[in-house]
mmCIF file with all atom_site columns, C-alpha atoms in Angstrom:
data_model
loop_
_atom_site.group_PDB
_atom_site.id
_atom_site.type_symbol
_atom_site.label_atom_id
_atom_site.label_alt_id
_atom_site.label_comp_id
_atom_site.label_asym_id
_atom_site.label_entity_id
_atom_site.label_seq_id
_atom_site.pdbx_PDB_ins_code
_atom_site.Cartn_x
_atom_site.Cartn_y
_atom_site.Cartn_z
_atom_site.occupancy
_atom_site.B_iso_or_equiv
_atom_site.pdbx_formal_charge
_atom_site.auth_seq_id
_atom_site.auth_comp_id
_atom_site.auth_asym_id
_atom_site.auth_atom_id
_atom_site.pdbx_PDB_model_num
ATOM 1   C CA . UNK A 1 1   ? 2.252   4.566  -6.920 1.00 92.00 ? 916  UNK A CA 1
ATOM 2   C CA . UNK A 1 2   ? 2.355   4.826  -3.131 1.00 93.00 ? 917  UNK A CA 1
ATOM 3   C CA . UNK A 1 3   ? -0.336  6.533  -0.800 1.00 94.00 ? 918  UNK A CA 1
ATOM 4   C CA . UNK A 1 4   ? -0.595  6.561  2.561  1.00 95.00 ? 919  UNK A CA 1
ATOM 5   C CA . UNK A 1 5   ? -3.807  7.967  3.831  1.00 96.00 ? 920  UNK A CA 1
ATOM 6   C CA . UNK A 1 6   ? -4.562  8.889  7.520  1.00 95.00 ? 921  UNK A CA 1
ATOM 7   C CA . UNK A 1 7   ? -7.712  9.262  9.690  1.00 97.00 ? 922  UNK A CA 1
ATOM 8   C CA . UNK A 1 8   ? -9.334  8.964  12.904 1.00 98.00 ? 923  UNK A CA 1
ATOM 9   C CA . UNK A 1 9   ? -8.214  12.529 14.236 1.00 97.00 ? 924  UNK A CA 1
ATOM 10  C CA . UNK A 1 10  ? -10.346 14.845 15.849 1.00 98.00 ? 925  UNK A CA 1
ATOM 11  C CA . UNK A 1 11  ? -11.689 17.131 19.210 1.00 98.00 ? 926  UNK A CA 1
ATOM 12  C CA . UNK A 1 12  ? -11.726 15.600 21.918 1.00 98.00 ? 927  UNK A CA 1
ATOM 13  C CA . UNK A 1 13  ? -11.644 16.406 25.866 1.00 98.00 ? 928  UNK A CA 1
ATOM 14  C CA . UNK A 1 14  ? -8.901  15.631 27.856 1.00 98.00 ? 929  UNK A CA 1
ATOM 15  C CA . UNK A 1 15  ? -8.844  12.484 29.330 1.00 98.00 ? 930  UNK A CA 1
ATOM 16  C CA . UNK A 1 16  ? -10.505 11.391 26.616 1.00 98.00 ? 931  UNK A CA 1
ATOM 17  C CA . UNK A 1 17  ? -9.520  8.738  23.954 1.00 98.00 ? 932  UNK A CA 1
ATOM 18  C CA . UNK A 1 18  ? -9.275  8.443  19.793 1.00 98.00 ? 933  UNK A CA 1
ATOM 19  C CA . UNK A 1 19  ? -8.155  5.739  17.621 1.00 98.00 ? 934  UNK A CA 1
ATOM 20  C CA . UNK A 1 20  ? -5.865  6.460  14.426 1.00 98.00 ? 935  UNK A CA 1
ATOM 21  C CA . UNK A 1 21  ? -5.734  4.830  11.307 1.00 98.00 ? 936  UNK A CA 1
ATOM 22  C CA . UNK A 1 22  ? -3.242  4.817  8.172  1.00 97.00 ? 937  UNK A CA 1
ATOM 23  C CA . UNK A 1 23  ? -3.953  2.401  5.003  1.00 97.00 ? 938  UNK A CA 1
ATOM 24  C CA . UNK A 1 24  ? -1.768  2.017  2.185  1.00 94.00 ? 939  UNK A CA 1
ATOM 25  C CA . UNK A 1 25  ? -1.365  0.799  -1.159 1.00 93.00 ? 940  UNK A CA 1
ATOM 26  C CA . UNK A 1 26  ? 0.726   0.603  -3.714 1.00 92.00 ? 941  UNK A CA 1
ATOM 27  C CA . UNK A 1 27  ? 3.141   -1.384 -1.665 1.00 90.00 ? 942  UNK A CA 1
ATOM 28  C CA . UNK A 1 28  ? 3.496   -4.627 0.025  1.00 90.00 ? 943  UNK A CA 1
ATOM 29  C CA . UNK A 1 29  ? 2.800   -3.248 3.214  1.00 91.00 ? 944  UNK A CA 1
ATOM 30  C CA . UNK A 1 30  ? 3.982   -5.921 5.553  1.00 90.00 ? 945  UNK A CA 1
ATOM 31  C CA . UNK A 1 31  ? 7.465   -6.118 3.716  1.00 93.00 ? 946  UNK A CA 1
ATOM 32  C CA . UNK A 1 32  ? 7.950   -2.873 6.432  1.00 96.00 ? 947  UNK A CA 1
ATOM 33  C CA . UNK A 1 33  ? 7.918   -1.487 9.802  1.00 97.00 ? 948  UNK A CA 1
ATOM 34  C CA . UNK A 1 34  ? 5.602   1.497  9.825  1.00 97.00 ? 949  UNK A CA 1
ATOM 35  C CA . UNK A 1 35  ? 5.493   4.579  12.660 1.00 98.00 ? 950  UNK A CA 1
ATOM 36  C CA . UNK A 1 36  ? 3.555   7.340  13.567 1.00 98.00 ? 951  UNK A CA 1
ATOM 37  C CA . UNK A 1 37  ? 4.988   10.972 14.250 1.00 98.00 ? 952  UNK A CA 1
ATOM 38  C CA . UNK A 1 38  ? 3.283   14.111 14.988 1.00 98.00 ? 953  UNK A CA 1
ATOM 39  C CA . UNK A 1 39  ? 4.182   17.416 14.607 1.00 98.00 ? 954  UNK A CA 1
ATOM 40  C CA . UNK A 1 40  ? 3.075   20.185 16.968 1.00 97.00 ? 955  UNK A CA 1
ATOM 41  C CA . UNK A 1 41  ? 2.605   24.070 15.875 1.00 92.00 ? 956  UNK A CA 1
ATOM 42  C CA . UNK A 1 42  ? 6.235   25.935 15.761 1.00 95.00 ? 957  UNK A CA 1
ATOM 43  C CA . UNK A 1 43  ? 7.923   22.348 16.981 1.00 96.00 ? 958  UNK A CA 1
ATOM 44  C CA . UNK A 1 44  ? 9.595   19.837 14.993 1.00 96.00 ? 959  UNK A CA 1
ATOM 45  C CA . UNK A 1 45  ? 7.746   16.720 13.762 1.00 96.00 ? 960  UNK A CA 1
ATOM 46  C CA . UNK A 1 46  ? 9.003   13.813 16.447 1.00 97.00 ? 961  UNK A CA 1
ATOM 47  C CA . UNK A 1 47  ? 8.400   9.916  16.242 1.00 97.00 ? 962  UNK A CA 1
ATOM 48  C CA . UNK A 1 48  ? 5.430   8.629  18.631 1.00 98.00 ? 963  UNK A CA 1
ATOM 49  C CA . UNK A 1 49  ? 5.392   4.726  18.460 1.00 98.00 ? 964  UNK A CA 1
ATOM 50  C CA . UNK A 1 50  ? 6.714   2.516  15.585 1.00 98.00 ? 965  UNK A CA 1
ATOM 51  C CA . UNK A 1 51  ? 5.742   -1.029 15.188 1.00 98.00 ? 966  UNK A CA 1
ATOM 52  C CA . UNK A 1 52  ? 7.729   -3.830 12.817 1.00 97.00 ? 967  UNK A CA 1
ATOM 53  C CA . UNK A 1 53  ? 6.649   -5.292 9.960  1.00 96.00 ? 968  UNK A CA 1
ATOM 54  C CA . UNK A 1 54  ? 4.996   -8.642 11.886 1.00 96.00 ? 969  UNK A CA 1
ATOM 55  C CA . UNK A 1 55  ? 3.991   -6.249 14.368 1.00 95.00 ? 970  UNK A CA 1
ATOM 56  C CA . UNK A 1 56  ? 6.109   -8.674 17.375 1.00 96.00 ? 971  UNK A CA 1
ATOM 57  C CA . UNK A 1 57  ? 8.058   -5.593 18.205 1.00 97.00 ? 972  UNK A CA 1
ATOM 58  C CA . UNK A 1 58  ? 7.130   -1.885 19.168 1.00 98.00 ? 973  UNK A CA 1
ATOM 59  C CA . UNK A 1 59  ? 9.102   1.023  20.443 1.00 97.00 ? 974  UNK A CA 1
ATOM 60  C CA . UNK A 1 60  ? 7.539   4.152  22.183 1.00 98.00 ? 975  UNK A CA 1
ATOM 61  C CA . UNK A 1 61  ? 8.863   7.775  22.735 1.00 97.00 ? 976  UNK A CA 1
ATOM 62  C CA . UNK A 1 62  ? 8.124   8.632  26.684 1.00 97.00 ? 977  UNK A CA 1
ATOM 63  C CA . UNK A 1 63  ? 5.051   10.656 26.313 1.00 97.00 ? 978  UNK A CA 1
ATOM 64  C CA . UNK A 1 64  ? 3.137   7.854  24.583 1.00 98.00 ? 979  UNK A CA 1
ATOM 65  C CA . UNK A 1 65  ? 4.421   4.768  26.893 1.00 98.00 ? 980  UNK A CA 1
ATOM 66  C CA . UNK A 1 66  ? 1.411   3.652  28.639 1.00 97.00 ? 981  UNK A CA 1
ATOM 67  C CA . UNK A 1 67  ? -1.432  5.697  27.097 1.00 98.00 ? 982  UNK A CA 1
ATOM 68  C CA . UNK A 1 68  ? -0.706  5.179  23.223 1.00 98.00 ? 983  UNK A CA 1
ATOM 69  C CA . UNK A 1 69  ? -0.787  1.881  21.928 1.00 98.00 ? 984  UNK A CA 1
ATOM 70  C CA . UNK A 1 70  ? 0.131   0.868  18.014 1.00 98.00 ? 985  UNK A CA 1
ATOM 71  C CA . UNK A 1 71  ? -0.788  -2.093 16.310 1.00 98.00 ? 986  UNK A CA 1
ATOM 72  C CA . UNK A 1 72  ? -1.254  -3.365 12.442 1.00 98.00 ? 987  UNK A CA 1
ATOM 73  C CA . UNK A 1 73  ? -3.689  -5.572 10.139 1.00 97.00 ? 988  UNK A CA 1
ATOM 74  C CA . UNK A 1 74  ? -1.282  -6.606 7.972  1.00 96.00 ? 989  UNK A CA 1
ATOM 75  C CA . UNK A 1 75  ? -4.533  -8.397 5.894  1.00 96.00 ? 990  UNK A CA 1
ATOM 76  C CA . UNK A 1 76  ? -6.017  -4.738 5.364  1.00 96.00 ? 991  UNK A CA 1
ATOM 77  C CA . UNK A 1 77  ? -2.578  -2.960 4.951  1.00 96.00 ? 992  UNK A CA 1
ATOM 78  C CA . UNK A 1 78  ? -3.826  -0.675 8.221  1.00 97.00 ? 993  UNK A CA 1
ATOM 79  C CA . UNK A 1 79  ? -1.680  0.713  10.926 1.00 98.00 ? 994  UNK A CA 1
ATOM 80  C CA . UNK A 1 80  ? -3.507  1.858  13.892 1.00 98.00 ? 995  UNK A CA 1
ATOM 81  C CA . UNK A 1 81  ? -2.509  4.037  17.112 1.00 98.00 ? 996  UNK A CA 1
ATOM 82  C CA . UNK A 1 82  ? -5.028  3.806  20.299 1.00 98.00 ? 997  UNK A CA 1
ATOM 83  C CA . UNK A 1 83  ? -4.500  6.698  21.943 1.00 98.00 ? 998  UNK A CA 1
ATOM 84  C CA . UNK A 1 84  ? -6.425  6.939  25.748 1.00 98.00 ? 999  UNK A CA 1
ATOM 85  C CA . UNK A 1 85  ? -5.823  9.060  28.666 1.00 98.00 ? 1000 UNK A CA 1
ATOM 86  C CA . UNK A 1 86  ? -5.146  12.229 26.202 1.00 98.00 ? 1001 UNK A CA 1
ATOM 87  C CA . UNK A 1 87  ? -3.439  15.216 26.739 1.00 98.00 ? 1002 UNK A CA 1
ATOM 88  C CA . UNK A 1 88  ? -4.281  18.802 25.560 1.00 97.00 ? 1003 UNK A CA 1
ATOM 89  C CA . UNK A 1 89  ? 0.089   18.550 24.979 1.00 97.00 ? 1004 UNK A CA 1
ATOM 90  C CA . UNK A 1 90  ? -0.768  15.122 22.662 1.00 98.00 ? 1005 UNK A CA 1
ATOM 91  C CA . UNK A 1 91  ? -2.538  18.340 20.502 1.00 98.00 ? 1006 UNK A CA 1
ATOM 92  C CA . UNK A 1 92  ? -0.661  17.722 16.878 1.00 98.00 ? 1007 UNK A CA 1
ATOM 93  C CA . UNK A 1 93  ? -1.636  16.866 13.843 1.00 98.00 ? 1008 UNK A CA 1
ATOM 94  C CA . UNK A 1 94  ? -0.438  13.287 13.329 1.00 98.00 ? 1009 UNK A CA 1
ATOM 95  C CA . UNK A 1 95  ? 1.368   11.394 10.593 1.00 98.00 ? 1010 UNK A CA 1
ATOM 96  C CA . UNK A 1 96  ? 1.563   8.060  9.216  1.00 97.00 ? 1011 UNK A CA 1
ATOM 97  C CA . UNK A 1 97  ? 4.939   6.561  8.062  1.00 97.00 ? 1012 UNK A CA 1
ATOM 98  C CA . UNK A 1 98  ? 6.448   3.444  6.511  1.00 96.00 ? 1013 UNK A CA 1
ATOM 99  C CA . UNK A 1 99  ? 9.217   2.273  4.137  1.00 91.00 ? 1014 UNK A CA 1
ATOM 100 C CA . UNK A 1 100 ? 11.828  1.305  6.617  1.00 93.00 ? 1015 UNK A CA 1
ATOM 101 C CA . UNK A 1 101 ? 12.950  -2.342 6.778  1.00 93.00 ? 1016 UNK A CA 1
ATOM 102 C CA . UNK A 1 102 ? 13.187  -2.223 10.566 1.00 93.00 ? 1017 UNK A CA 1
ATOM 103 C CA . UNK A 1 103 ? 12.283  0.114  13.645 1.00 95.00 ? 1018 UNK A CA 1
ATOM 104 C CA . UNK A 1 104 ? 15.560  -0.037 14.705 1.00 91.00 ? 1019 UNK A CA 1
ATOM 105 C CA . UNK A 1 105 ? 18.087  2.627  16.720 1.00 90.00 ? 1020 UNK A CA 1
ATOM 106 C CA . UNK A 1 106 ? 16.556  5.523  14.161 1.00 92.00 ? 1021 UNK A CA 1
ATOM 107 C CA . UNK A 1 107 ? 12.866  4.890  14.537 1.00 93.00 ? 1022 UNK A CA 1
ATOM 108 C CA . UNK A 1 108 ? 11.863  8.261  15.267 1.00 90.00 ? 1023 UNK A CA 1
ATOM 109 C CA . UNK A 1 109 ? 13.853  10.113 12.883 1.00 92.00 ? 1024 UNK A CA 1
ATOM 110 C CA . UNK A 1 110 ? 11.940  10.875 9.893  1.00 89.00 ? 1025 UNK A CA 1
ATOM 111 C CA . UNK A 1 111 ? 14.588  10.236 7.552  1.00 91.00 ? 1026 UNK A CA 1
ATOM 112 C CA . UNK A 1 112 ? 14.254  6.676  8.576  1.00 94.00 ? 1027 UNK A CA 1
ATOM 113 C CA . UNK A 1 113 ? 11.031  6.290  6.546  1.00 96.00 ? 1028 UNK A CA 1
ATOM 114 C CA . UNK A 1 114 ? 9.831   6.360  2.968  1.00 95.00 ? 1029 UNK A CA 1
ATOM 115 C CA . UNK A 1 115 ? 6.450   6.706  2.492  1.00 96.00 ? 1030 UNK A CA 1
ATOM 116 C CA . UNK A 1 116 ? 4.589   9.432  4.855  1.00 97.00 ? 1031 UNK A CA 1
ATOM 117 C CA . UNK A 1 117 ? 0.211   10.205 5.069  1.00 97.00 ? 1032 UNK A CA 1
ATOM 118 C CA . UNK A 1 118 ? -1.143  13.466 4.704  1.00 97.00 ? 1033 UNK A CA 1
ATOM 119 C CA . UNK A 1 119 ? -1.448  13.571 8.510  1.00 97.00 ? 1034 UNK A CA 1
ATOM 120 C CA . UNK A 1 120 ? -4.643  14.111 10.496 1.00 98.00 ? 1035 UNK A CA 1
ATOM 121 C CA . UNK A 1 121 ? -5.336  16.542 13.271 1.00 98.00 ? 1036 UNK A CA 1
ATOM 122 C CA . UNK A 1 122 ? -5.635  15.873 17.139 1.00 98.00 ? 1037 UNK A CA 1
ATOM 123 C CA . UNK A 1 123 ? -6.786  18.556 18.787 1.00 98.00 ? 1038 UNK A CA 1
ATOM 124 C CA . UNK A 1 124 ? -6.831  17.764 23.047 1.00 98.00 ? 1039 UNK A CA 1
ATOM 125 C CA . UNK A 1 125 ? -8.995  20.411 24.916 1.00 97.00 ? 1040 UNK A CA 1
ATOM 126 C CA . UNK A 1 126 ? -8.631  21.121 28.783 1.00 94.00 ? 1041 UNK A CA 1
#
């Protein structure tokens, strides 16, 4: 059995920073590349940063290039997402994915991925 469990979410000031963390089990964890999304109130759930399975590659959306950086420990089957210089728009709570071969052209897509966290709330105050 899967699980994907997510953490490292909380209040924090704008400007501020938090790191984010997602271990799994119940897979072989660097057979895949694994993502982060987030998924504001009344907006649809969009694809942050995604990293592949040796973590050598990474793809950003816009709003995270240059603040938000994701990395993995394959050893401890952890993905992890830096995120500095927040935002009060970075406010969303924030989900772990993986169970895609490859990043690829559909990274951010959630369709692209089979396994997904419980998510974990970021919450940016001005």
């Amino acid at each position: 059995q899967v699980q994907v469990v997510d953490s490292g979410g909380g209040l924090v000031q704008a400007g501020g920073s938090l790191r984010l963390s997602c271990t799994a089990s119940g897979l072989t964890f660097d057979d895949y590349a694994a993502a982060w999304f987030r998924q504001a109130p009344g907006k649809e759930r969009e694809g942050v940063s995604c990293i592949s399975w040796s973590g050598a590659t990474t793809y950003y959306a816009d709003s995270a290039k240059g603040r938000f950086t994701i990395s993995r420990d394959n050893a401890k089957n952890t993905l992890y997402l830096q995120m500095n210089s927040l935002k009060p728009e970075d406010t969303a709570m924030y989900y772990c994915a993986s169970g895609a071969e490859l990043c690829g052209g559909y990274w951010n897509k959630q369709g692209h991925f089979d396994y997904w966290g419980q998510g974990t709330q970021v919450t940016v105050s001005s």
